[in-house]
Tab-separated table of C-alpha atoms and ligand atoms in Angstrom:
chain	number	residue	atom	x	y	z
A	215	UNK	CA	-10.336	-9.316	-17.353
A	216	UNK	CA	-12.225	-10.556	-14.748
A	217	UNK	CA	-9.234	-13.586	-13.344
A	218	UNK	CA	-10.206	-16.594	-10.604
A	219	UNK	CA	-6.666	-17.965	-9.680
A	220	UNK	CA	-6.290	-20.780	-7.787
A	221	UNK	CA	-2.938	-21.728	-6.144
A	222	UNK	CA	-1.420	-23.171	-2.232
A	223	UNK	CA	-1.560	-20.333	0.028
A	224	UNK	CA	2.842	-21.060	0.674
A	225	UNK	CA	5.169	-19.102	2.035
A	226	UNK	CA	7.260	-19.562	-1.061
A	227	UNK	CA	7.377	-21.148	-4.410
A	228	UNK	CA	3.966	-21.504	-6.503
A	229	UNK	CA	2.047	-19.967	-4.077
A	230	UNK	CA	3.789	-16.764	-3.854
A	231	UNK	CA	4.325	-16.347	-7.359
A	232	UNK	CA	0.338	-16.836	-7.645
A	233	UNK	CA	-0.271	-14.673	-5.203
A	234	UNK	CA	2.682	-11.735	-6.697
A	235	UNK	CA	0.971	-12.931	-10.068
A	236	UNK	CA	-2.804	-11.785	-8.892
A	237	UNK	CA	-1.535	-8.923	-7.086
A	238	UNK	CA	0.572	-7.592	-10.497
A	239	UNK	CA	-2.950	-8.139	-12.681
A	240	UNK	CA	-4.516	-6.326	-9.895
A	241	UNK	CA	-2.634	-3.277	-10.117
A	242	UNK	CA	-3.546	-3.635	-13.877
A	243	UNK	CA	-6.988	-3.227	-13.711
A	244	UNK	CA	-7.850	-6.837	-13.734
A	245	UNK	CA	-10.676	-8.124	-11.226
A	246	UNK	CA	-8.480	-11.066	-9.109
A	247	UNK	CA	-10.307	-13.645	-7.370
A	248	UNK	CA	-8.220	-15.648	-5.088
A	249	UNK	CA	-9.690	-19.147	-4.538
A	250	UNK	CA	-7.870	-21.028	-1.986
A	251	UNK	CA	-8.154	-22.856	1.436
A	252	UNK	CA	-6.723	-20.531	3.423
A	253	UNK	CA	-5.341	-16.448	2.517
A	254	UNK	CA	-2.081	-16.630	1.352
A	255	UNK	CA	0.670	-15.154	3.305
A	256	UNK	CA	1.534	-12.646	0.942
A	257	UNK	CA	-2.048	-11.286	0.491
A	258	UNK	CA	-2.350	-8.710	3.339
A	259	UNK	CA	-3.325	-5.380	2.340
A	260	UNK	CA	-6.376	-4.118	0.769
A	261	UNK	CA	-7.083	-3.690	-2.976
A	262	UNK	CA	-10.056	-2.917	-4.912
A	263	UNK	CA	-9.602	-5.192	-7.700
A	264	UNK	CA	-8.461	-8.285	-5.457
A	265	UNK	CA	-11.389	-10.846	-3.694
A	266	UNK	CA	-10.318	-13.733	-1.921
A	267	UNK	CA	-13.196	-16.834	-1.442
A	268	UNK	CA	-12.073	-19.433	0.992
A	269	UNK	CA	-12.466	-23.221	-0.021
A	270	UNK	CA	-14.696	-24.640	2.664
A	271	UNK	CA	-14.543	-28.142	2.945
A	272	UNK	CA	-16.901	-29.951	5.701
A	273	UNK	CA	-15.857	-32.824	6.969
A	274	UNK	CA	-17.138	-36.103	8.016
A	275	UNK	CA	-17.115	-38.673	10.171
A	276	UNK	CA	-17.171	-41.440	6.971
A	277	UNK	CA	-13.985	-39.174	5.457
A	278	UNK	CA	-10.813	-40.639	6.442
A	279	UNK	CA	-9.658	-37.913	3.995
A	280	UNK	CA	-11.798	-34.532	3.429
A	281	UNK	CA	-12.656	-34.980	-0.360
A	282	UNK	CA	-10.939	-30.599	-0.998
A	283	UNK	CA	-11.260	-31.000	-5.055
A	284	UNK	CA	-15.046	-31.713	-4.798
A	285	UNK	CA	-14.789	-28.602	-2.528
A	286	UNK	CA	-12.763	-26.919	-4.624
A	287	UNK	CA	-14.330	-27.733	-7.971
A	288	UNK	CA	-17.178	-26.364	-6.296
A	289	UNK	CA	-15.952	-23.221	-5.243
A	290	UNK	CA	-14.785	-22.318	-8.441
A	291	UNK	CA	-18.487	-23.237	-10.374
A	292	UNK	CA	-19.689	-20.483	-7.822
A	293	UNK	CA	-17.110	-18.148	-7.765
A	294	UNK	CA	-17.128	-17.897	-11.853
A	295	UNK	CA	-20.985	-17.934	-11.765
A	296	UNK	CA	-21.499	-15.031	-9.372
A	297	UNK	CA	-18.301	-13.392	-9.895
A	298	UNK	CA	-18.737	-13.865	-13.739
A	299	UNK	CA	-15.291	-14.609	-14.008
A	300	UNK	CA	-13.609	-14.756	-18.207
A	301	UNK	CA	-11.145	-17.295	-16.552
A	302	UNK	CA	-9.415	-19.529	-14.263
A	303	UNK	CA	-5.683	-20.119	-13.726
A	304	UNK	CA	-4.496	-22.646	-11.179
A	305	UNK	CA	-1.411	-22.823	-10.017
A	306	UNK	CA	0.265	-26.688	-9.370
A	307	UNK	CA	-1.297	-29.286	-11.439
A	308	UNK	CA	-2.246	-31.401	-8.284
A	309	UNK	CA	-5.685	-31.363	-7.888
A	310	UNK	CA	-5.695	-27.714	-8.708
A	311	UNK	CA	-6.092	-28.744	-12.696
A	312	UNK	CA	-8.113	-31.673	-12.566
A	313	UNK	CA	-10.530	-29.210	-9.949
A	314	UNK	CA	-10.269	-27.249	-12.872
A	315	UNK	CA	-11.476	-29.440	-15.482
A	316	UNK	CA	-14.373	-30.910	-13.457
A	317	UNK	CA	-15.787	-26.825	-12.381
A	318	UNK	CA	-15.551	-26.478	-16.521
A	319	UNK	CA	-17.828	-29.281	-17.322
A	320	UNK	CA	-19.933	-28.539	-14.351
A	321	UNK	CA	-20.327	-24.932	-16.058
A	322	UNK	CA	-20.331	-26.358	-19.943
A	323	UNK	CA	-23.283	-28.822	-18.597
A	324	UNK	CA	-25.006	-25.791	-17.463
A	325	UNK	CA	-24.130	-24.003	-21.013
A	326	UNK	CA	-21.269	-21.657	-19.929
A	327	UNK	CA	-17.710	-22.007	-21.253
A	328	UNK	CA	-14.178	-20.988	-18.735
A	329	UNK	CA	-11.511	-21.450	-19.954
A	330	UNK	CA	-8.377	-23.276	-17.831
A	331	UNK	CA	-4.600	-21.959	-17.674
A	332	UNK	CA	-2.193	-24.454	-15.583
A	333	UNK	CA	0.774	-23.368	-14.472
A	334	UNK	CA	3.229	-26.438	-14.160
A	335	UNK	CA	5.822	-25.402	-11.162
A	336	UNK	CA	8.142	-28.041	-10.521
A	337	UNK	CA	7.076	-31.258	-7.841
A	338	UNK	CA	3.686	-31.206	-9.505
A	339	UNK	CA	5.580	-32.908	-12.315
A	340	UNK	CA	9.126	-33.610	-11.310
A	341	UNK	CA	8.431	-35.552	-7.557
A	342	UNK	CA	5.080	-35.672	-6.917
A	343	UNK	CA	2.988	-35.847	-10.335
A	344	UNK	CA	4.959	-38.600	-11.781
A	345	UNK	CA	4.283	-40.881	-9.148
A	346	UNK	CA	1.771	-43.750	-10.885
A	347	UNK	CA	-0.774	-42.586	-8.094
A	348	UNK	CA	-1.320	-39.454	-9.820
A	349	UNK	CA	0.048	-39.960	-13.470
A	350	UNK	CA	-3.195	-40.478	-15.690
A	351	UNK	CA	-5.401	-37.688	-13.816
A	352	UNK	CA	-1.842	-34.806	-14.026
A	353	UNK	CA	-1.598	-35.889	-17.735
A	354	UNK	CA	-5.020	-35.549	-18.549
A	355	UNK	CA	-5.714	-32.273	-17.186
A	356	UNK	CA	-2.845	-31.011	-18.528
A	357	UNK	CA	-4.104	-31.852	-21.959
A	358	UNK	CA	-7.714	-30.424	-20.799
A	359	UNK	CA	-6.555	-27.295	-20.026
A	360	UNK	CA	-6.888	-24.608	-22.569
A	361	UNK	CA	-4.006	-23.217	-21.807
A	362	UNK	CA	-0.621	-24.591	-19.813
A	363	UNK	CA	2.630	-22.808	-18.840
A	364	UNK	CA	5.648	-23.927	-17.135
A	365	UNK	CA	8.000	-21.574	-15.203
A	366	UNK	CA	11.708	-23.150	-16.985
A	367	UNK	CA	12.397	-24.637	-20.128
A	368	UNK	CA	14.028	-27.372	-17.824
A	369	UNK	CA	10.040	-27.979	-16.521
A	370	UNK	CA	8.682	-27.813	-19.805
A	371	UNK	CA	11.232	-30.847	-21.238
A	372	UNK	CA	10.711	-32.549	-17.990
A	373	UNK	CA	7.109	-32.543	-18.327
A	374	UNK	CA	7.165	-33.922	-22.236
A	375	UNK	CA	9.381	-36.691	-20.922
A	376	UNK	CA	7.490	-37.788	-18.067
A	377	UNK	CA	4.014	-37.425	-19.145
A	378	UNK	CA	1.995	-38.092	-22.600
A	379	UNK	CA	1.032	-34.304	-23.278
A	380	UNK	CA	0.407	-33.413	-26.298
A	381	UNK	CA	-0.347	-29.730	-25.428
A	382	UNK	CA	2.160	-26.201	-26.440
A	383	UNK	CA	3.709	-25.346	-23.063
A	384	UNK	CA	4.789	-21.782	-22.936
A	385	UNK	CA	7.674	-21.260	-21.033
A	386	UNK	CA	6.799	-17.849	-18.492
A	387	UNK	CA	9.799	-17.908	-15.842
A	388	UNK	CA	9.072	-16.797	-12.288
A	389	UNK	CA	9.584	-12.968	-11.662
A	390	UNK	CA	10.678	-10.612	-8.463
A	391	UNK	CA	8.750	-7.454	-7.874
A	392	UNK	CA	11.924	-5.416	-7.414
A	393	UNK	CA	10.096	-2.479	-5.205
A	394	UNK	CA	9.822	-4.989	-2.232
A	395	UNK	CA	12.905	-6.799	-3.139
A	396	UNK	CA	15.604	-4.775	-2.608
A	397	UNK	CA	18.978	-4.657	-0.855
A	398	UNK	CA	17.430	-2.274	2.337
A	399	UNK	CA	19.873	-0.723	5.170
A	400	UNK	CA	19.522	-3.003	8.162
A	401	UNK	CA	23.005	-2.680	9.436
A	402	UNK	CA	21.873	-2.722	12.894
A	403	UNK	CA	20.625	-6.377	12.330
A	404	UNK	CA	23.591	-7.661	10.240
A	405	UNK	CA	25.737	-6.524	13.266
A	406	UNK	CA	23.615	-8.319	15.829
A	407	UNK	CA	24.315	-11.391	13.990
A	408	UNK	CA	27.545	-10.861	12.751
A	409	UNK	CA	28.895	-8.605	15.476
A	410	UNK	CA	32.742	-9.130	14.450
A	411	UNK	CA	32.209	-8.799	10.696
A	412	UNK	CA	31.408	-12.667	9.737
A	413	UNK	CA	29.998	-13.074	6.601
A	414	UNK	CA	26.613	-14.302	6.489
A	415	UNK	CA	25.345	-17.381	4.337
A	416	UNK	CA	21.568	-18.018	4.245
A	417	UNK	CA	19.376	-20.484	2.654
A	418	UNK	CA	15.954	-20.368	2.794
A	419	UNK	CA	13.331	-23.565	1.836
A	420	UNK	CA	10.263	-25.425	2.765
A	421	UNK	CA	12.820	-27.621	4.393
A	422	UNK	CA	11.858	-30.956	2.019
A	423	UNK	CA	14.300	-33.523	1.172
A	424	UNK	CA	14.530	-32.736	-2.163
A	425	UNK	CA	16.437	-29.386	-0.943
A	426	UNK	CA	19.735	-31.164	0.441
A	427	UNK	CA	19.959	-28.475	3.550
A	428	UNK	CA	22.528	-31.293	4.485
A	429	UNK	CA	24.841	-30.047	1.942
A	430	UNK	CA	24.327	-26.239	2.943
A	431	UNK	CA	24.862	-27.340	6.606
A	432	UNK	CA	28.463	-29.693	5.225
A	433	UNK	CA	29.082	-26.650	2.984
A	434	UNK	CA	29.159	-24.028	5.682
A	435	UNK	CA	30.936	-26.261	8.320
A	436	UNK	CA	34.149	-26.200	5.937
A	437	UNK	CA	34.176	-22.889	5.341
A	438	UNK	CA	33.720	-21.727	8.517
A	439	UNK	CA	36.643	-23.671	9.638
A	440	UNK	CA	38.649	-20.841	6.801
A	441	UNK	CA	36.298	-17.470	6.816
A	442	UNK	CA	34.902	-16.693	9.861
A	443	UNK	CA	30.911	-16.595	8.995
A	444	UNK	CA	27.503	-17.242	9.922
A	445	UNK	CA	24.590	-19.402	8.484
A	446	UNK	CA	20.945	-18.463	8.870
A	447	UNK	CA	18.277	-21.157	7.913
A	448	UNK	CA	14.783	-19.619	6.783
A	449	UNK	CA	11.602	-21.530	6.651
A	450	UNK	CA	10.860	-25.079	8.263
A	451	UNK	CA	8.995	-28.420	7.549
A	452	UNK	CA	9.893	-32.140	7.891
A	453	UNK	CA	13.992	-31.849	7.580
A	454	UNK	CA	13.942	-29.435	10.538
A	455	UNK	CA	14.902	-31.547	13.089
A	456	UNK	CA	17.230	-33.613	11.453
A	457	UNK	CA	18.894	-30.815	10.163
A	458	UNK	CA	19.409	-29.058	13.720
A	459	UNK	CA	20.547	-32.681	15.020
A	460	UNK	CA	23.133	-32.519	12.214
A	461	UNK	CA	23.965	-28.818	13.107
A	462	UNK	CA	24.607	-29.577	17.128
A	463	UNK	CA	26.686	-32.887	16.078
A	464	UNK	CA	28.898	-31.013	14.164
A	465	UNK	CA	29.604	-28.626	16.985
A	466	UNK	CA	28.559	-25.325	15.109
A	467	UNK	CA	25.046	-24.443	16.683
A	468	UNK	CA	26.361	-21.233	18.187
A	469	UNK	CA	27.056	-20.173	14.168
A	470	UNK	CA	23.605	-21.101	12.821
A	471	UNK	CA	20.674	-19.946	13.237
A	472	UNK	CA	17.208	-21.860	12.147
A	473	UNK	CA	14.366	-18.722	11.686
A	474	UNK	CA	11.474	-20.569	11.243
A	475	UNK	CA	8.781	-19.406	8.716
A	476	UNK	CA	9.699	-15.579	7.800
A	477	UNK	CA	7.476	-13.627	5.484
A	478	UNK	CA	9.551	-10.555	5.216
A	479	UNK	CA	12.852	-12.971	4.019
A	480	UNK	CA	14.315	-9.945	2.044
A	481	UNK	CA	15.748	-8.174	5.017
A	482	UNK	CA	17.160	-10.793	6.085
A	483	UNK	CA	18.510	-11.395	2.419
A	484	UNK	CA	19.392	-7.177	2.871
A	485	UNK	CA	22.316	-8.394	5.114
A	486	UNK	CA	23.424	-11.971	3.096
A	487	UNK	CA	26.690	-12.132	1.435
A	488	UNK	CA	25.781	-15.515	-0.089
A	489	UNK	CA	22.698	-17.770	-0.730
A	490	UNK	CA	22.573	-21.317	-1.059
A	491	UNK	CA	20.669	-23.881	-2.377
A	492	UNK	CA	21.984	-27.083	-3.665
A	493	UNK	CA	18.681	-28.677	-4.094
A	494	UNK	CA	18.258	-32.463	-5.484
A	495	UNK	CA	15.377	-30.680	-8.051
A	496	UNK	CA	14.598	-27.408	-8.605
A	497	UNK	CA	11.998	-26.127	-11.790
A	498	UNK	CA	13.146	-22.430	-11.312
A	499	UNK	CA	14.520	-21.577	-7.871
A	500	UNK	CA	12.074	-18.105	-6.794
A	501	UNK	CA	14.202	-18.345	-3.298
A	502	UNK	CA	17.677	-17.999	-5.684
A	503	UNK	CA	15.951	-15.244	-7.599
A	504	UNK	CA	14.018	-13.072	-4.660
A	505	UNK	CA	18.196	-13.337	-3.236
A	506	UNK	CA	20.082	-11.894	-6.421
A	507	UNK	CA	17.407	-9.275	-5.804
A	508	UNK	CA	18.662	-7.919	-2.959
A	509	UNK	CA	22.020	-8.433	-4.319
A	510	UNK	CA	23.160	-11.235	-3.076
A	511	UNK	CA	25.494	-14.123	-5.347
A	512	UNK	CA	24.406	-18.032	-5.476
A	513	UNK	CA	25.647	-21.020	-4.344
A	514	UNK	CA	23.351	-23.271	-6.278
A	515	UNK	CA	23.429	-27.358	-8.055
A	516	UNK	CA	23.106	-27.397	-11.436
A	517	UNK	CA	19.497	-29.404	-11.124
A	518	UNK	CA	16.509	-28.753	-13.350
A	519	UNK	CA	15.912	-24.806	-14.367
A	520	UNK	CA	18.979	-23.401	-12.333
A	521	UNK	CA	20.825	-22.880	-14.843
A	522	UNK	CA	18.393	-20.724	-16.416
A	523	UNK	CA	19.050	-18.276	-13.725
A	524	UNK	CA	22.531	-18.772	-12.147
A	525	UNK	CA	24.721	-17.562	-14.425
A	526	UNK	CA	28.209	-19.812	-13.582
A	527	UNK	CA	30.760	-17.500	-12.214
A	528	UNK	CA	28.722	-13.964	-13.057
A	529	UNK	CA	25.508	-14.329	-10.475
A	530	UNK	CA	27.545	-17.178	-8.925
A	531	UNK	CA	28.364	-20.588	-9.128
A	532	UNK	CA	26.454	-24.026	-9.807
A	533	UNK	CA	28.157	-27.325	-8.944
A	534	UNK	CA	26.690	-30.920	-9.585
A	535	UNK	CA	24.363	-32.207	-6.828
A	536	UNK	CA	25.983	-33.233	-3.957
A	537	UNK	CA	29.406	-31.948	-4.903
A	538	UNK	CA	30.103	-30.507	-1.426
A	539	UNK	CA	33.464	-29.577	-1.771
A	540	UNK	CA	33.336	-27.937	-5.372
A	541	UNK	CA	30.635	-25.474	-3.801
A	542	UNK	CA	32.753	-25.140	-0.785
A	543	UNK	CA	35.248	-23.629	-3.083
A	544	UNK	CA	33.318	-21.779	-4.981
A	545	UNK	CA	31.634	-20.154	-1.634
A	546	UNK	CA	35.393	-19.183	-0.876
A	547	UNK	CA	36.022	-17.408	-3.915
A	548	UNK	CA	32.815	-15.818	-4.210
A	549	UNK	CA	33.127	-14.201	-0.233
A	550	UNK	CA	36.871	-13.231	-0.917
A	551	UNK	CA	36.548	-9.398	-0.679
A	552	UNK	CA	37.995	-8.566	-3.561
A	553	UNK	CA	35.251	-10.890	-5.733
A	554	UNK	CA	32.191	-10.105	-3.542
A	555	UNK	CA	31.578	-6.225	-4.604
A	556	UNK	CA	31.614	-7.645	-8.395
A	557	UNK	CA	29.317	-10.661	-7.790
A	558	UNK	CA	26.629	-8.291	-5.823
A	559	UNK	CA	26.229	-6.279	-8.889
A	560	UNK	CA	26.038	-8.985	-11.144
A	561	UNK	CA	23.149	-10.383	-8.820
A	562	UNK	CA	21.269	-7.097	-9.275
A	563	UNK	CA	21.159	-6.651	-12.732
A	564	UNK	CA	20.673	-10.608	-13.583
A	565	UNK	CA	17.592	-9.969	-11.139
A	566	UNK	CA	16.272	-6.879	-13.258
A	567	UNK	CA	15.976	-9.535	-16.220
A	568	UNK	CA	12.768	-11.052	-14.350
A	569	UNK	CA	11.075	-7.640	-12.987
A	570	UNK	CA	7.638	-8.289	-12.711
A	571	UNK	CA	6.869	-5.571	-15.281
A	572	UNK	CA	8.523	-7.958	-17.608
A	573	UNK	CA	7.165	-10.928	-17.384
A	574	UNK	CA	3.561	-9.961	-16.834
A	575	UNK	CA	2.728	-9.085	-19.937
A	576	UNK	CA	3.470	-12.541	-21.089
A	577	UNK	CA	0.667	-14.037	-19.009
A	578	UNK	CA	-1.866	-11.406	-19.970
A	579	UNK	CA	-1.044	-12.200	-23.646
A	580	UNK	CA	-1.143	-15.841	-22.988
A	581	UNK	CA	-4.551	-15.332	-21.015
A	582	UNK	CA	-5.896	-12.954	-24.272
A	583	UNK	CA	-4.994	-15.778	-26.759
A	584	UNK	CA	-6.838	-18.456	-24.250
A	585	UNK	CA	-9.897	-16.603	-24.855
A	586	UNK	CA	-10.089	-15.654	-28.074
A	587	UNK	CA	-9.256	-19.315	-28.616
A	588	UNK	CA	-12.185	-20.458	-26.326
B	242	LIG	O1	9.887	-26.704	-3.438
B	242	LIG	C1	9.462	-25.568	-3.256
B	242	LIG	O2	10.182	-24.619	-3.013
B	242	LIG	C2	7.989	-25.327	-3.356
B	242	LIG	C3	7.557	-25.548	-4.763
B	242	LIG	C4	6.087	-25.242	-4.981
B	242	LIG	O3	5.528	-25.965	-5.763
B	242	LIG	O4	5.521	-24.309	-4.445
B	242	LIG	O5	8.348	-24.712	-5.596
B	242	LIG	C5	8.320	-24.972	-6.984
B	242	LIG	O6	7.724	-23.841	-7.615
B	242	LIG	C6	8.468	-22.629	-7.487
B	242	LIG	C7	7.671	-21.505	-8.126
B	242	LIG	O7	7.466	-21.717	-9.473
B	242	LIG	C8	9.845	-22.816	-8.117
B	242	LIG	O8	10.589	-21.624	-8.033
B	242	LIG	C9	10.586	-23.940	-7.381
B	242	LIG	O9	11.826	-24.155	-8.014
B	242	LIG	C10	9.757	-25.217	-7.441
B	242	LIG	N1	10.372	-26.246	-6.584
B	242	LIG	C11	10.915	-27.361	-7.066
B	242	LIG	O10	10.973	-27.611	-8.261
B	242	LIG	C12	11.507	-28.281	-6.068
């Protein structure tokens, strides 16, 4: 199949699961063709089945905001007509499917048919696509699109109860590519960080509200103050700041350390004992998968899909949202020495269940019935 998949070139979350998706078909056999404003992080090597065509979008003095799904829509009518592309899947509803839907009637109006798979990944619906600024045009080209997957059954419910679609939604859940994530040797970094045998917490995020770093921060301060231990933060955005005000006013900079943007996060999950993410909202939780990969147990809330991956008290635990003290606890238990070794394997094998080989067969099949449907 010749695939054109749209998607946010992220360090994490939709676009890196578009990006792991199109490299996967790749290695296939399938013809990828990455359509996107800028290469995604993740897309740095050379293959000959993957293309990437960057969105160009000119601006103008009369554009108080550069109008990127004309530009997009427009990239995609070019890209299928000279790539001759069998179909497009955009990733994130927002404007990625409505993009969609206009570059298929551009292409109908011009008598060729491409068909549309959306994959639905969590804000698009949950946060950002419910909003009544966006409603009518996310619920429309959902129902437009020929084909639509979401990556929990949590997102999938969500999405019938928020919006009026009247479309199947195949549940696909996100998947790890075990060969890269893997628990490596990288002793010689754990000790430069924990140099007297701490035990090392990390969380990793886009650093949005909706992730509740506050309550990773208030979880590690307590148990700190009982197991000697260290907290690395991965990633950055708008919380940054507050959260390394919060850090410094609790008097525990020295044991945290904020990383920035990381693209190789799993060796610095290679040396975690625990991850944590107590997010407000979360569809699946890739971060909370890519760390069970390298073997390492979850702190996690119960929100949205994540408790279709953290298995309470086997890959971890889950508390309710906000519950700082119940995860405190549970990050006790879990680092106790005589817990740890079984929780690690746990992580691993839970991980196996969403190896890439798995799960991409689903989306080929999905793609094969999209077509023969079209
Ligand atoms: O919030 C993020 O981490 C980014 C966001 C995105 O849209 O890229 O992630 C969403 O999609 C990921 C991939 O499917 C999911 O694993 C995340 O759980 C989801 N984030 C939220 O639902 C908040």
């Amino acid at each position: 199949m010749k695939i054109g998949i749209v998607c946010y070139p992220t360090f994490g979350g939709s676009g890196v699961v578009a990006t792991e998706l199109g490299k996967g078909l790749a290695k296939n056999g399938h013809q990828v063709h990455f359509i996107t404003y800028q290469q995604p992080p993740r897309l740095d090597f050379f293959n000959e089945n993957v293309f990437y065509h960057e969105v160009n979008i000119p601006t103008y003095p009369l554009f108080q905001y550069a109008p990127y799904e004309s530009a997009l829509a427009s990239a995609m009518v070019n890209v299928v007509l000279n790539q001759n592309v069998d179909l497009l899947h955009v990733h994130y509803a927002i404007p990625h499917a409505s993009a969609a839907y206009m570059a298929k009637m551009i292409l109908r109006s011009q008598g060729r048919t491409i068909p549309v798979v959306t994959t639905l990944h969590g804000t698009d619906i949950t946060l950002v696509g419910k909003d009544e600024s966006y409603e009518p045009v996310v619920t429309f080209s959902i129902n437009e699109s020929d084909g639509v997957t979401s990556v929990s059954e949590n997102l999938r419910q969500d999405t019938y109860k928020h919006f009026n679609v009247h479309r199947e939604i195949e549940v696909i859940p996100n998947f790890i590519d075990l060969s890269r994530f893997r628990r490596q040797q990288k002793e010689h970094f754990k000790k430069a960080i924990c140099p007297n045998g701490e035990k090392l917490i990390v969380h990793t995020s886009n650093f949005r509200r909706v992730k509740r770093i506050d309550d990773a921060v208030m979880m590690f301060y307590h148990v700190q103050q009982q197991t000697p231990a260290k907290l690395l933060l991965v990633g950055d955005g708008p919380e940054r700041a507050r959260i390394e005000r919060l850090v410094r006013d609790l008097g525990i900079y020295d044991q945290v350390r904020f990383l920035g943007k990381l693209d190789a996060v799993e060796e610095v999950l290679s040396v975690a004992d625990l991850f944590v993410m107590p997010s407000e909202n979360e569809s699946f939780g890739l971060a909370a998968l890519e760390a069970l990969a390298c073997e390492v147990p979850l702190i996690t809330s119960n929100a949205g899909g994540l408790p279709e991956l953290n298995i309470q008290g086997v890959t971890g635990f889950l508390s309710p949202v906000g519950d700082v003290a119940d995860m405190v606890k549970n990050a006790l238990y879990i680092l106790d020495d005589e817990h740890l070794p079984t929780f690690k394997e746990n992580a691993l094998a839970r991980a196996k269940e969403f190896e890439l080989s798995r799960i991409l067969p689903l989306y080929e099949a999905h793609y094969e019935r999209v077509l023969q449907a079209s």
